[in-house]
Coordinates of C-alpha atoms and ligand atoms in Angstrom, one line a residue:
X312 CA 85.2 95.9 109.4
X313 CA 82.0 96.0 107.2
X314 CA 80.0 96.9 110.0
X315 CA 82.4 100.1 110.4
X316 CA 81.8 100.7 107.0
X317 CA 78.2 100.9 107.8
X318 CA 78.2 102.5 110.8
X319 CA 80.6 105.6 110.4
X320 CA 80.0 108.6 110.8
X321 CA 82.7 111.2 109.8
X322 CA 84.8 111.5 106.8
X323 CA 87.8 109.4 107.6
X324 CA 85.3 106.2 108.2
X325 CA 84.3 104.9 105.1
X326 CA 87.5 104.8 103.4
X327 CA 90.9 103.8 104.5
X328 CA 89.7 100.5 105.9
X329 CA 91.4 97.2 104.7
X330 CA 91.2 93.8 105.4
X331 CA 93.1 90.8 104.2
X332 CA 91.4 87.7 102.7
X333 CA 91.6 84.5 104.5
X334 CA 92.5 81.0 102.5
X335 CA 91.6 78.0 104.4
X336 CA 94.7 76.4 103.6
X337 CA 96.9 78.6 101.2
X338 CA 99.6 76.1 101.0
X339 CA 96.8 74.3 98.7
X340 CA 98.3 76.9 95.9
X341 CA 101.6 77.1 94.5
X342 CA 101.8 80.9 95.3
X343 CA 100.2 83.3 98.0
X344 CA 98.5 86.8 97.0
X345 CA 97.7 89.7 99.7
X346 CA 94.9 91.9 99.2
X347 CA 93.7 95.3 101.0
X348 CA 90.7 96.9 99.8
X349 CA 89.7 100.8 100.1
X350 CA 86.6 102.8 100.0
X351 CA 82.9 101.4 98.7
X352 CA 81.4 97.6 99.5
X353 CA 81.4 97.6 95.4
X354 CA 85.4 97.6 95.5
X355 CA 85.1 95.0 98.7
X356 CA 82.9 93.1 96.9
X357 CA 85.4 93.3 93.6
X358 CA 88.2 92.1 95.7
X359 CA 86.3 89.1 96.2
X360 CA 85.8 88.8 92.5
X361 CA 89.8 89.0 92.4
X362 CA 90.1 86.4 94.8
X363 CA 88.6 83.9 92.7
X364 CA 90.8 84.9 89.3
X365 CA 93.5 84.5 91.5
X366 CA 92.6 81.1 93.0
X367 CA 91.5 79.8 89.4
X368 CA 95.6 80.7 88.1
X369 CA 97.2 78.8 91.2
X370 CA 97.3 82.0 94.2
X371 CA 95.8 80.9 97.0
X372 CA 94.9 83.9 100.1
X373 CA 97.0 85.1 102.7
X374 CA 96.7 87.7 106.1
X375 CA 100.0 88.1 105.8
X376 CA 102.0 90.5 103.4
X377 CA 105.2 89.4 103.9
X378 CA 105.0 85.6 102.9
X379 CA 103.1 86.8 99.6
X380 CA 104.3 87.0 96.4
X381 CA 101.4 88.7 95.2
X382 CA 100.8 92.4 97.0
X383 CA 97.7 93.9 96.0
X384 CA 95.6 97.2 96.9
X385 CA 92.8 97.8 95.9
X386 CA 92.4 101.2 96.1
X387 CA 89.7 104.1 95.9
X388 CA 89.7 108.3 94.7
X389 CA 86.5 109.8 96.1
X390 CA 88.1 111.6 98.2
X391 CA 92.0 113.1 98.3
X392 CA 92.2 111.3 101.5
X393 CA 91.9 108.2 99.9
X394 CA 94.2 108.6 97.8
X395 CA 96.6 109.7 100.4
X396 CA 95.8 106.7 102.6
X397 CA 96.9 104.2 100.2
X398 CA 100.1 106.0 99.0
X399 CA 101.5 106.1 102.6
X400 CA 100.5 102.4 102.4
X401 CA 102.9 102.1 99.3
X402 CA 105.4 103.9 101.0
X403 CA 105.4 100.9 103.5
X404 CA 105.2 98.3 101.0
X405 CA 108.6 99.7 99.1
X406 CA 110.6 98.5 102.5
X407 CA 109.5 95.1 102.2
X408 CA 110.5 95.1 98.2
X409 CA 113.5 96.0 99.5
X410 CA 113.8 93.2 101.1
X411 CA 112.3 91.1 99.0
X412 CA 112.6 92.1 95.3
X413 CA 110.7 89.3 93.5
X414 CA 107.5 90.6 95.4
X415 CA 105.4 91.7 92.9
X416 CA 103.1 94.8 94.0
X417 CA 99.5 95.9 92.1
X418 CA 97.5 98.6 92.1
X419 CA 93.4 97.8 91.3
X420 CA 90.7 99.9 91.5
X421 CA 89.6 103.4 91.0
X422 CA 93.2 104.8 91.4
X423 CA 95.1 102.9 89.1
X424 CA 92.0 103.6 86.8
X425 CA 92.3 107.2 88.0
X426 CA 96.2 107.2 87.4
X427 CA 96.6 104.5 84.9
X428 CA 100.2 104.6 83.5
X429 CA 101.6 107.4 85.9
X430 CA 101.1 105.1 88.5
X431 CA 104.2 103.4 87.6
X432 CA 106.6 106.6 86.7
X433 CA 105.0 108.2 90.1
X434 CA 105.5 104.5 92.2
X435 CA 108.4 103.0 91.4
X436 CA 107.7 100.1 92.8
X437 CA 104.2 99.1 91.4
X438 CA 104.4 96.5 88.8
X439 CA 101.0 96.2 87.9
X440 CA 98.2 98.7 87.3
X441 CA 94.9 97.3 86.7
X442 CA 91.3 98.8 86.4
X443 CA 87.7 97.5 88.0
X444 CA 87.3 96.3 84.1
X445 CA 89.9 94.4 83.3
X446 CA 90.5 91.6 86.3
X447 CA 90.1 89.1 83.9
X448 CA 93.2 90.2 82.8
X449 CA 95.5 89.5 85.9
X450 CA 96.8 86.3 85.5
X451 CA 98.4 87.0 81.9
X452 CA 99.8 90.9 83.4
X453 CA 100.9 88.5 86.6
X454 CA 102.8 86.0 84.2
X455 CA 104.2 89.3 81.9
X456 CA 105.5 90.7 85.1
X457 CA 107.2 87.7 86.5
X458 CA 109.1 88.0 83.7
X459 CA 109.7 91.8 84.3
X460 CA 107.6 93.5 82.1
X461 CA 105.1 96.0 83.9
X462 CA 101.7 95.7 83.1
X463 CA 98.9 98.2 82.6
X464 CA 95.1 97.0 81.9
X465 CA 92.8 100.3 82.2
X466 CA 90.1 99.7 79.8
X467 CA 86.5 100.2 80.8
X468 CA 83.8 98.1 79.6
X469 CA 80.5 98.5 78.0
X470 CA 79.5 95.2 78.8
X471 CA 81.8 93.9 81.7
X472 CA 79.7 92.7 84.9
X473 CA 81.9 89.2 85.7
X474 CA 78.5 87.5 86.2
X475 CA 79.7 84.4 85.7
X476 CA 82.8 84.6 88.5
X477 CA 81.4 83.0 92.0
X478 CA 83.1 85.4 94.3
X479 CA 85.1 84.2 97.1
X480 CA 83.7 85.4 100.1
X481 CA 86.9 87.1 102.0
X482 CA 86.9 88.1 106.0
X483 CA 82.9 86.8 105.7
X484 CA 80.7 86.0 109.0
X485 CA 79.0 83.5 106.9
X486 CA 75.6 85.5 107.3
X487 CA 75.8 88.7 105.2
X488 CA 77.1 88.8 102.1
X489 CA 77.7 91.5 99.4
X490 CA 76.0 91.2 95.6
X491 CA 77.1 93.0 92.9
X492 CA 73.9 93.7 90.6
X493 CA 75.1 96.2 88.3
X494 CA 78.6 98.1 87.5
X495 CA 79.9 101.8 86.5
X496 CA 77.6 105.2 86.6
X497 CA 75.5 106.9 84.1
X498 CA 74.7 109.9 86.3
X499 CA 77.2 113.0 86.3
X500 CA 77.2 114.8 90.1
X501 CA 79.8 117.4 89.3
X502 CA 81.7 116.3 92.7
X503 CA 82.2 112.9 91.7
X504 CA 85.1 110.6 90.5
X505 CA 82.9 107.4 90.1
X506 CA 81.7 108.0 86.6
X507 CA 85.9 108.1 85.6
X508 CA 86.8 105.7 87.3
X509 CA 84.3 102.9 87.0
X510 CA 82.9 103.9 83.5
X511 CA 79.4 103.5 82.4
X512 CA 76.7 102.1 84.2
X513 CA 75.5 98.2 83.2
X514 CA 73.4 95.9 85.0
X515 CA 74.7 92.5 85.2
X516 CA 72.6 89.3 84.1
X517 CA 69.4 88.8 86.4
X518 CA 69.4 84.9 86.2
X519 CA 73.6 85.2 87.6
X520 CA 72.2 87.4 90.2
X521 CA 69.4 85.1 91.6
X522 CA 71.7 81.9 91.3
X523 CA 74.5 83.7 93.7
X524 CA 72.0 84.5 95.7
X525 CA 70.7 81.4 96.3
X526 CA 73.9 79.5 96.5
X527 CA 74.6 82.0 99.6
X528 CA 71.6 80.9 101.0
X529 CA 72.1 77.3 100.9
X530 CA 75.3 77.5 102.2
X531 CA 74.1 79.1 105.3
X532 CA 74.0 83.0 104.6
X533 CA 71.0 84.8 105.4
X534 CA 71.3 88.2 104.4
X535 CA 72.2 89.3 101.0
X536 CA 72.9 93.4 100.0
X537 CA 72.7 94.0 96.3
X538 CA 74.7 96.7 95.2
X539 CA 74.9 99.5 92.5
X540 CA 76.0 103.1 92.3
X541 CA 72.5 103.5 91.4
X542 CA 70.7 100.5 92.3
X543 CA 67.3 102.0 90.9
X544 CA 68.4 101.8 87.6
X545 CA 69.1 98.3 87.3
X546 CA 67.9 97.0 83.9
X547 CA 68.2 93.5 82.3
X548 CA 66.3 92.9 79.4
X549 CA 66.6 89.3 78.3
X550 CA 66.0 90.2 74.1
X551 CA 68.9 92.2 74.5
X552 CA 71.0 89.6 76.0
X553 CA 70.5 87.6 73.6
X554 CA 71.3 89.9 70.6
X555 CA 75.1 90.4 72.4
X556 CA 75.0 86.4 71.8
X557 CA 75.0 86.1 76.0
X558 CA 74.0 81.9 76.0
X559 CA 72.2 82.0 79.3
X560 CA 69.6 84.4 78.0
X561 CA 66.0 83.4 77.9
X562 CA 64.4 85.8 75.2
X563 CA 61.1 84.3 76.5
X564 CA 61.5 86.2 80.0
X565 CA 60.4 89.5 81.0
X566 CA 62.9 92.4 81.3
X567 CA 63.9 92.6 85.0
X568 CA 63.6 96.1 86.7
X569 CA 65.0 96.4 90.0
X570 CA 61.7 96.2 91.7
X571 CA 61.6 92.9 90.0
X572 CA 64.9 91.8 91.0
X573 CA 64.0 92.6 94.9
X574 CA 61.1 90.4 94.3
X575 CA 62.5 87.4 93.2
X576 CA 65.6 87.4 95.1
X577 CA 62.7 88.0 98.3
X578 CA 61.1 84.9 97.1
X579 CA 64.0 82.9 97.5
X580 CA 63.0 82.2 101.1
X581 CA 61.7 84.0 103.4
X582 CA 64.8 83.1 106.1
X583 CA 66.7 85.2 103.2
X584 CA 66.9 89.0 104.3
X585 CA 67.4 91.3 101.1
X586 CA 69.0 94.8 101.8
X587 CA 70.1 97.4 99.3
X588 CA 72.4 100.4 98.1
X589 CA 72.7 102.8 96.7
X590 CA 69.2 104.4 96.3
X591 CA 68.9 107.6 94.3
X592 CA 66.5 110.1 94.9
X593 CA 65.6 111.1 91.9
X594 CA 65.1 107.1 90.4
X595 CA 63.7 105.0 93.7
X596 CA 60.2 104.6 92.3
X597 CA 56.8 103.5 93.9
X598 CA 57.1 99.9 92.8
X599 CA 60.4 99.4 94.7
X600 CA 58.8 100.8 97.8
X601 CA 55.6 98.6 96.9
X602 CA 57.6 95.6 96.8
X603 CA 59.5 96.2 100.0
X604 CA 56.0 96.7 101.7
X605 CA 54.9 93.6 100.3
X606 CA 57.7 91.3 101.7
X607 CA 58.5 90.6 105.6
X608 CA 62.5 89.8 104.3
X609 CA 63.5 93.0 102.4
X610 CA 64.9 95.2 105.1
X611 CA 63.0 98.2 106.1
X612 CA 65.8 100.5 105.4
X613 CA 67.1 102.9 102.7
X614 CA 70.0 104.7 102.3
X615 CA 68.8 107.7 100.1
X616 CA 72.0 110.1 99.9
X617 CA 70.8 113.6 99.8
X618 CA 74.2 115.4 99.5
X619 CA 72.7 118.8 100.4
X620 CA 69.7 120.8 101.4
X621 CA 70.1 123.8 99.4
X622 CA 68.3 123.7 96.2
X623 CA 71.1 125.9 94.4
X624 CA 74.0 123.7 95.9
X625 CA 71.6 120.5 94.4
X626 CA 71.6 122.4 90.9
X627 CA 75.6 122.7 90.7
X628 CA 76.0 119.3 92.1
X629 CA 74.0 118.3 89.3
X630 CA 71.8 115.9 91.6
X631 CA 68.9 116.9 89.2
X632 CA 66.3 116.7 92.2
X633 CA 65.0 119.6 94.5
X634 CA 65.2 119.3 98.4
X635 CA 61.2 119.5 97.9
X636 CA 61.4 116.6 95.7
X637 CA 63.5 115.3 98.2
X638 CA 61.3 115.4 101.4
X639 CA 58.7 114.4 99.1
X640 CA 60.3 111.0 98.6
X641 CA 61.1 110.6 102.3
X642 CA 57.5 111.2 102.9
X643 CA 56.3 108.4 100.9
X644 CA 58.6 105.6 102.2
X645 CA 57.1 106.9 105.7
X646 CA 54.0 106.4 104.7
X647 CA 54.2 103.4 103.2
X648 CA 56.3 101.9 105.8
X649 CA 56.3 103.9 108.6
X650 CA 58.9 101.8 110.6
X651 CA 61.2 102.2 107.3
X652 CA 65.0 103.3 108.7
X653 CA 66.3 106.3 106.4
X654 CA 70.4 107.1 106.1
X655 CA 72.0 109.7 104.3
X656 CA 75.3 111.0 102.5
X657 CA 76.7 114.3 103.2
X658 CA 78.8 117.0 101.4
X659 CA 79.8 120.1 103.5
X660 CA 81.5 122.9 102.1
X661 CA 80.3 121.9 98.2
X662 CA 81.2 125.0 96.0
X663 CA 79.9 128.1 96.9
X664 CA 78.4 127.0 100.0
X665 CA 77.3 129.8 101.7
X666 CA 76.1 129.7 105.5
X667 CA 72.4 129.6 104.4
X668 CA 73.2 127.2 102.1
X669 CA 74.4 125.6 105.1
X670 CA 71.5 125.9 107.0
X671 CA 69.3 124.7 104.5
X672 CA 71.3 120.9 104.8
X673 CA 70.6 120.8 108.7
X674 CA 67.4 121.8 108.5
X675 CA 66.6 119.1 106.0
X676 CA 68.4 116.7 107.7
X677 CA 66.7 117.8 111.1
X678 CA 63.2 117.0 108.7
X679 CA 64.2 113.9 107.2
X680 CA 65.1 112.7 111.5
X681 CA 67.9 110.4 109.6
X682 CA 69.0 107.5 111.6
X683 CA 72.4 107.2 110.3
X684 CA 74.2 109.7 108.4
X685 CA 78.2 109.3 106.5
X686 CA 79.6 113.4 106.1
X687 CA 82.1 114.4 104.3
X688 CA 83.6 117.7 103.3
X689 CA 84.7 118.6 100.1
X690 CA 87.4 117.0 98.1
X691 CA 87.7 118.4 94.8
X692 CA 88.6 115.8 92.2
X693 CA 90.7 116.0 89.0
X694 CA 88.9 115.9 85.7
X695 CA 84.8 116.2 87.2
X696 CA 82.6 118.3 85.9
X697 CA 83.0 121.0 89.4
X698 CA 87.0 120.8 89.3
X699 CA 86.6 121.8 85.4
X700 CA 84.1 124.8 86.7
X701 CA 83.6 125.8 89.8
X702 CA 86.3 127.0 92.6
X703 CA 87.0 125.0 95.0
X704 CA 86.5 128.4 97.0
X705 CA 85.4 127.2 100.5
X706 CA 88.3 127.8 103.0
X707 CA 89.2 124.1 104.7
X708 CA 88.4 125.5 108.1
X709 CA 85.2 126.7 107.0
X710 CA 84.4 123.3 105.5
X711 CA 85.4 121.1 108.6
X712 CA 83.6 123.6 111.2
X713 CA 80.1 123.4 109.0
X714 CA 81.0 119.0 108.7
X715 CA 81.6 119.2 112.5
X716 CA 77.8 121.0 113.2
X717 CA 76.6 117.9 110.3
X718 CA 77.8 115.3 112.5
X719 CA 77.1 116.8 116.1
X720 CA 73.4 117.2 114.6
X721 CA 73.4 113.8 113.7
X722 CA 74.9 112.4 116.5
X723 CA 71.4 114.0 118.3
X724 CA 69.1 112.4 115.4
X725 CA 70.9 108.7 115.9
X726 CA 70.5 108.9 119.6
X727 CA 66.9 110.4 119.0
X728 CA 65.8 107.6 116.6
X729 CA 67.3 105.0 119.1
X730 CA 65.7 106.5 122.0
X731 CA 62.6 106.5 120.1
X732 CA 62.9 102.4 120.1
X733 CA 63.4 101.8 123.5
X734 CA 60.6 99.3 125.2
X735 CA 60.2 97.9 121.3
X736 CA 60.9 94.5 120.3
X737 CA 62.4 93.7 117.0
X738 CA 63.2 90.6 114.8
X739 CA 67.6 90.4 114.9
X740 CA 69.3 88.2 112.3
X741 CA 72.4 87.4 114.6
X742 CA 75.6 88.3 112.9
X743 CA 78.0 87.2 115.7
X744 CA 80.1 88.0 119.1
X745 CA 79.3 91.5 120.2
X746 CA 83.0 93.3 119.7
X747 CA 83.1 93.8 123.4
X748 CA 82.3 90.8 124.9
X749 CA 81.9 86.7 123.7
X750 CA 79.0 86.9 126.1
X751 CA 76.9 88.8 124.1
X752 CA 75.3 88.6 120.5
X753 CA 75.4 91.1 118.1
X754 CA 72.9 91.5 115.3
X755 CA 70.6 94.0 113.3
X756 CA 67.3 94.9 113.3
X757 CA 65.4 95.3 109.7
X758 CA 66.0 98.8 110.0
X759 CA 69.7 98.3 110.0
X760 CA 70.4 99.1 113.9
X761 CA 72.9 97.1 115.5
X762 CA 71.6 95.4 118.2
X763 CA 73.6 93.8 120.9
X764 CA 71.8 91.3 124.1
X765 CA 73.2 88.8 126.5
X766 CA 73.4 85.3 125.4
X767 CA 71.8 84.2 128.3
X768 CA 73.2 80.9 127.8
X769 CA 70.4 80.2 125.1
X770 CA 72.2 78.2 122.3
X771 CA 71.4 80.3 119.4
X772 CA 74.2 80.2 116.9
X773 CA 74.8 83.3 113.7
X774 CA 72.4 83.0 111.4
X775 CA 69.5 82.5 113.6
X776 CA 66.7 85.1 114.2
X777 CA 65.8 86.2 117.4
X778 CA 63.6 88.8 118.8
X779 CA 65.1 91.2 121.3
X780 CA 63.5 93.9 123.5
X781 CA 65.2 97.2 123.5
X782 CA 66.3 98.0 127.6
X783 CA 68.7 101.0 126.6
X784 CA 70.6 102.3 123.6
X785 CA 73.7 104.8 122.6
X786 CA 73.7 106.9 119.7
X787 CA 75.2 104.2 117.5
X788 CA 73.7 101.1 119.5
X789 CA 70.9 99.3 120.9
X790 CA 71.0 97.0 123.7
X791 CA 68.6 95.0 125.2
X792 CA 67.2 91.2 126.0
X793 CA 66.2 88.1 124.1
X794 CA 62.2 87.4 124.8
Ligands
SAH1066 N1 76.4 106.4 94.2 C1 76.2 106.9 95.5 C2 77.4 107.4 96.2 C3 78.8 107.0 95.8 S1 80.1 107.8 96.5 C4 75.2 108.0 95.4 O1 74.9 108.5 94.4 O2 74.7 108.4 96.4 C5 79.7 107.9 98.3 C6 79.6 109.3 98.8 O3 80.8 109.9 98.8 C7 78.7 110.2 98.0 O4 77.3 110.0 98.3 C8 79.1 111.5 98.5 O5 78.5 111.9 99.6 C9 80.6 111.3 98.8 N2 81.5 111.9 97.8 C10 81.6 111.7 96.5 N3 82.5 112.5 95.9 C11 82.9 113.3 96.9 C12 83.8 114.4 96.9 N4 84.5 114.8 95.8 N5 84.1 115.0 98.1 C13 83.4 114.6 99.2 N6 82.6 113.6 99.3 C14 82.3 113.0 98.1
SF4_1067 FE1 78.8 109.5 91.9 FE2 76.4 110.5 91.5 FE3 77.1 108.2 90.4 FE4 76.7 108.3 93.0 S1 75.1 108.7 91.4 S2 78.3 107.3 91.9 S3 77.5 110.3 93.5 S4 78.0 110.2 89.9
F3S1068 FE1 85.9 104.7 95.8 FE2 85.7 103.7 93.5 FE3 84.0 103.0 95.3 S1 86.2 105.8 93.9 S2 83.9 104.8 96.6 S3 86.1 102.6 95.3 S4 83.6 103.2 93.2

């Protein structure tokens, strides 16, 4: 599932996919909770948070949505699709209530943060709405509606990062796991919903970070992605810590900038592999591309989301950088690391796009050579700054033809950049059975590739690094032999 999350390539990937969380035993708890989670690794990563408040007041995980007494989505507004995806989910939820009235059903996330109390006169059937800020609130809404009170908790946080709740690690291959190193957003693209929905940005307690990250490792994980909306921005400054009377602040200790962060989590051993997102153009500085020159383990890959090509399209998007500034950047992570793998997010049919504007985002994205691109076209959001003033003025069919030429061009540069690699050898951390077949491995390379290679009845096992020669390749995947 994460690895289609990764790996798509047109609008309807990256949302819309759902997993259920696994409990070892579940009849260890008293009660069973279901949770499906939408859109970003942050809100993956959130349900896992969820998972453990859940545990702590006597739910234990199930796959299955009919023995639970505890329905939850978690759900996601970037895009209207999203939206749409998890109301037709609702839709199918309101049979089983029939059924089963004592069900209860909740809505977390960036929706019912979206939404908030309409939620419940627009869904009938939803008896809790709760926001990415206010988990720690669940058990009491759970015990209020048990008793048949709906519940609504949509207050963001200034200060909320749940650095001290171990995440449960749900649906995980026990290799790569997801870190949350910050929360909210600070920047205001005029397309985006993220700064409603998840409120201001904060970075979460550096020390919290580095312990997670080296409990994962001891217990057999070997990759660890730290995640923000803005990852460059990350910020902990100990003095401060201490003056919001946070007890495990050191004052003694430096502030922690992300490049420092990268660093130590780096150090924890060099078996650890350290990836990232999201990057922002304008913030990813020379120290965070210094430090991930300077160690083997942080992954030679960044995902470095230019949106669009056109310089006037950037100014009403309010990315605040220019496409040269742009291609500038790309150029120094090549030449720093020329071997570094660069991804990309895409907007077709922003505003006022005009077919030069167009033009302008495939010929950067022709000079950048991305190796992995997601696209999206246009979904105009309610209450951002472009809903509020521009028109959403470009026809739908004008929008999907110009996101169809995006991801046809694409499709050339993936198969391009893997082509490039055939003949090359390169370091896999092995995540697993290749989809297709138990005979193969899969795996990634630093860059992020997925590699997949016979077993060769070798008795490597996940978690094991391997080096693998490239013998052929599709757009989306490598294959080749264990040396
Ligand atoms: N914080 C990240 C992106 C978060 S949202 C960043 O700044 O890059 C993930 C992607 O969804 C965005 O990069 C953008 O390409 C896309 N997106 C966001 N809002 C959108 C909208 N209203 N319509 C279409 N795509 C959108
Ligand atoms: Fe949205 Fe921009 Fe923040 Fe990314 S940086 S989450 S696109 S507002
Ligand atoms: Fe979606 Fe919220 Fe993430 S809107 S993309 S789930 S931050």
């Amino acid at each position: 599932m994460l690895d289609l999350m990764r790996h798509a390539t047109h609008d309807e990937n990256r949302q819309g996919e759902s997993f259920a969380p696994f409990a070892e035993d579940p009849n260890e708890y008293g009660k069973k909770f279901y949770i499906e989670s939408y859109g970003c690794q942050m809100n993956f990563a959130d349900s896992e948070i969820v998972a453990s408040i859940l545990n702590e007041s006597g739910f234990g995980a199930t796959r299955n949505y009919e023995e639970a007494d505890l329905v939850l989505l978690n759900t996601c507004s970037i895009r209207e699709k999203a939206e749409q995806t998890v109301r037709k989910r609702l839709t199918e939820f309101r049979k089983m209530k029939k059924q089963r009235p004592g069900v209860l059903v909740g809505v977390l996330g960036c929706m019912a943060e979206r939404l908030k109390s309409k939620f419940l006169e627009e869904e009938q059937l939803v008896d809790l709405v709760v926001g990415p800020d206010a988990y720690r609130s669940l058990p009491g809404l759970i015990v209020e509606a048990e008793e048949g009170q709906k519940g609504v908790n949509v207050l963001l946080s200034r200060e909320e990062t749940y650095a001290d709740i171990s995440p449960v690690r749900l649906e995980s291959n026990g290799v790569s796991a997801f870190v949350s190193i910050m929360r909210g957003c600070n920047n205001m693209c005029s397309f985006c919903v993220v700064p409603f929905t998840r409120g201001r940005e904060r970075s979460r307690d550096a020390e919290s970070i580095i312990k997670e990250c080296e409990a994962l490792f001891n217990s057999g994980y070997r990759e660890v992605t730290l995640l923000g909306q803005n990852v460059d921005s990350y910020y902990w400054d100990p003095l401060q810590a201490v003056q919001s009377q946070n007890n495990n602040a050191n004052p003694a200790q430096d502030a922690v900038t992300f490049a420092k962060l990268l660093e130590r989590v780096a150090r924890i051993s060099p078996l650890l592999r350290v990836r990232f997102s999201t990057s922002h153009p304008k913030d990813i500085t020379d120290e965070v591309l210094l430090t991930m020159s300077r160690h083997e383990n942080i992954c030679k890959y960044i995902h470095l989301p230019v949106q669009s090509g056109s310089n006037r399209i950037l100014q009403l998007m309010n990315r605040t950088y220019t496409r040269e500034w742009y291609l500038a950047k790309v150029n120094r992570i090549k030449e720093l690391m020329p071997d570094c793998g660069i991804s990309s997010d895409i907007i077709a049919g922003f505003c006022t796009e005009t077919d030069e504007d167009h033009l302008d985002t495939l010929n950067l994205m022709e000079s950048c050579g991305y190796d992995m691109s997601y696209m999206f076209f246009y979904s105009e959001r309610p209450g951002t700054l472009a809903q509020r003033r521009y028109k959403d003025d470009i026809p739908e069919s004008v929008k999907k033809k110009r996101l169809d030429e995006i991801v046809k061009l694409q499709n050339r540069l993936s198969l391009k950049s893997n082509q490039s690699d055939l003949g090359k050898t390169f370091k896999v951390l092995i995540e697993g059975d290749s989809k297709k077949s138990d005979g193969d491995w899969m795996g990634r390379s630093t860059q992020n590739k997925v590699v997949v290679f016979s077993k060769n009845g070798s008795n490597h096992k996940k978690g094991d690094y391997v080096h693998v020669k490239v013998t052929s390749c599709t757009g989306a995947t490598l294959l080749g032999e264990m040396i």
